[in-house]
PDB file of C-alpha atoms in Angstrom:
ATOM      1  CA  MET A   1    -113.731 228.841  26.096  1.00  0.00           C
ATOM      2  CA  ARG A   2    -111.973 231.429  24.642  1.00  0.00           C
ATOM      3  CA  GLU A   3    -110.727 229.211  21.819  1.00  0.00           C
ATOM      4  CA  ALA A   4    -114.356 228.031  20.956  1.00  0.00           C
ATOM      5  CA  GLN A   5    -115.420 231.322  20.596  1.00  0.00           C
ATOM      6  CA  ARG A   6    -112.469 232.231  18.213  1.00  0.00           C
ATOM      7  CA  ILE A   7    -112.857 229.547  15.907  1.00  0.00           C
ATOM      8  CA  ILE A   8    -116.682 230.473  15.643  1.00  0.00           C
ATOM      9  CA  GLU A   9    -115.841 234.191  15.165  1.00  0.00           C
ATOM     10  CA  ALA A  10    -113.320 233.198  12.286  1.00  0.00           C
ATOM     11  CA  SER A  11    -115.867 230.728  10.719  1.00  0.00           C
ATOM     12  CA  GLU A  12    -118.446 233.632  10.463  1.00  0.00           C
ATOM     13  CA  ARG A  13    -115.597 235.761   9.356  1.00  0.00           C
ATOM     14  CA  ARG A  14    -114.707 233.313   6.438  1.00  0.00           C
ATOM     15  CA  PHE A  15    -118.671 232.442   5.743  1.00  0.00           C
ATOM     16  CA  ALA A  16    -119.594 236.331   5.417  1.00  0.00           C
ATOM     17  CA  GLU A  17    -116.120 236.080   2.732  1.00  0.00           C
ATOM     18  CA  LEU A  18    -117.498 233.273   0.464  1.00  0.00           C
ATOM     19  CA  ASP A  19    -120.971 234.705   0.886  1.00  0.00           C
ATOM     20  CA  ARG A  20    -119.607 237.917  -0.687  1.00  0.00           C
ATOM     21  CA  ALA A  21    -117.596 236.146  -3.317  1.00  0.00           C
ATOM     22  CA  LEU A  22    -120.390 234.009  -4.360  1.00  0.00           C
ATOM     23  CA  HIS A  23    -122.953 236.969  -4.692  1.00  0.00           C
ATOM     24  CA  THR A  24    -120.103 238.987  -6.889  1.00  0.00           C
ATOM     25  CA  SER A  25    -119.850 235.977  -8.774  1.00  0.00           C
ATOM     26  CA  LEU A  26    -123.724 235.455  -9.671  1.00  0.00           C
ATOM     27  CA  SER A  27    -123.874 238.858 -10.472  1.00  0.00           C
ATOM     28  CA  GLU A  28    -120.987 238.776 -13.076  1.00  0.00           C
ATOM     29  CA  ALA A  29    -122.278 235.733 -14.294  1.00  0.00           C
ATOM     30  CA  SER A  30    -126.109 237.361 -14.649  1.00  0.00           C
ATOM     31  CA  ALA A  31    -124.952 240.190 -16.067  1.00  0.00           C
ATOM     32  CA  GLY A  32    -124.547 238.178 -19.021  1.00  0.00           C
ATOM     33  CA  ALA A  33    -127.083 235.704 -19.175  1.00  0.00           C
ATOM     34  CA  LEU A  34    -130.766 236.034 -20.361  1.00  0.00           C
ATOM     35  CA  ILE A  35    -132.100 236.089 -16.789  1.00  0.00           C
ATOM     36  CA  PRO A  36    -132.067 239.514 -15.252  1.00  0.00           C
ATOM     37  CA  HIS A  37    -130.231 239.846 -12.006  1.00  0.00           C
ATOM     38  CA  ASP A  38    -132.903 240.992  -9.729  1.00  0.00           C
ATOM     39  CA  THR A  39    -135.087 237.705 -10.825  1.00  0.00           C
ATOM     40  CA  LEU A  40    -131.870 235.479 -10.460  1.00  0.00           C
ATOM     41  CA  MET A  41    -131.220 236.790  -6.953  1.00  0.00           C
ATOM     42  CA  SER A  42    -135.070 236.628  -6.191  1.00  0.00           C
ATOM     43  CA  GLU A  43    -135.203 233.166  -6.922  1.00  0.00           C
ATOM     44  CA  LEU A  44    -132.047 232.113  -5.062  1.00  0.00           C
ATOM     45  CA  LYS A  45    -134.000 233.058  -1.821  1.00  0.00           C
TER      46      LYS A  45
END
């Protein structure tokens, strides 16, 4: 059971890292785009 919990926690950390990286990439991409960042982010929700 501890091994399963460790895997879940590692997966959650990795997901959070990927989520932050994606958000950063979208922010950088939208900085030069015609679509305002707020509009882009609201469309993705």
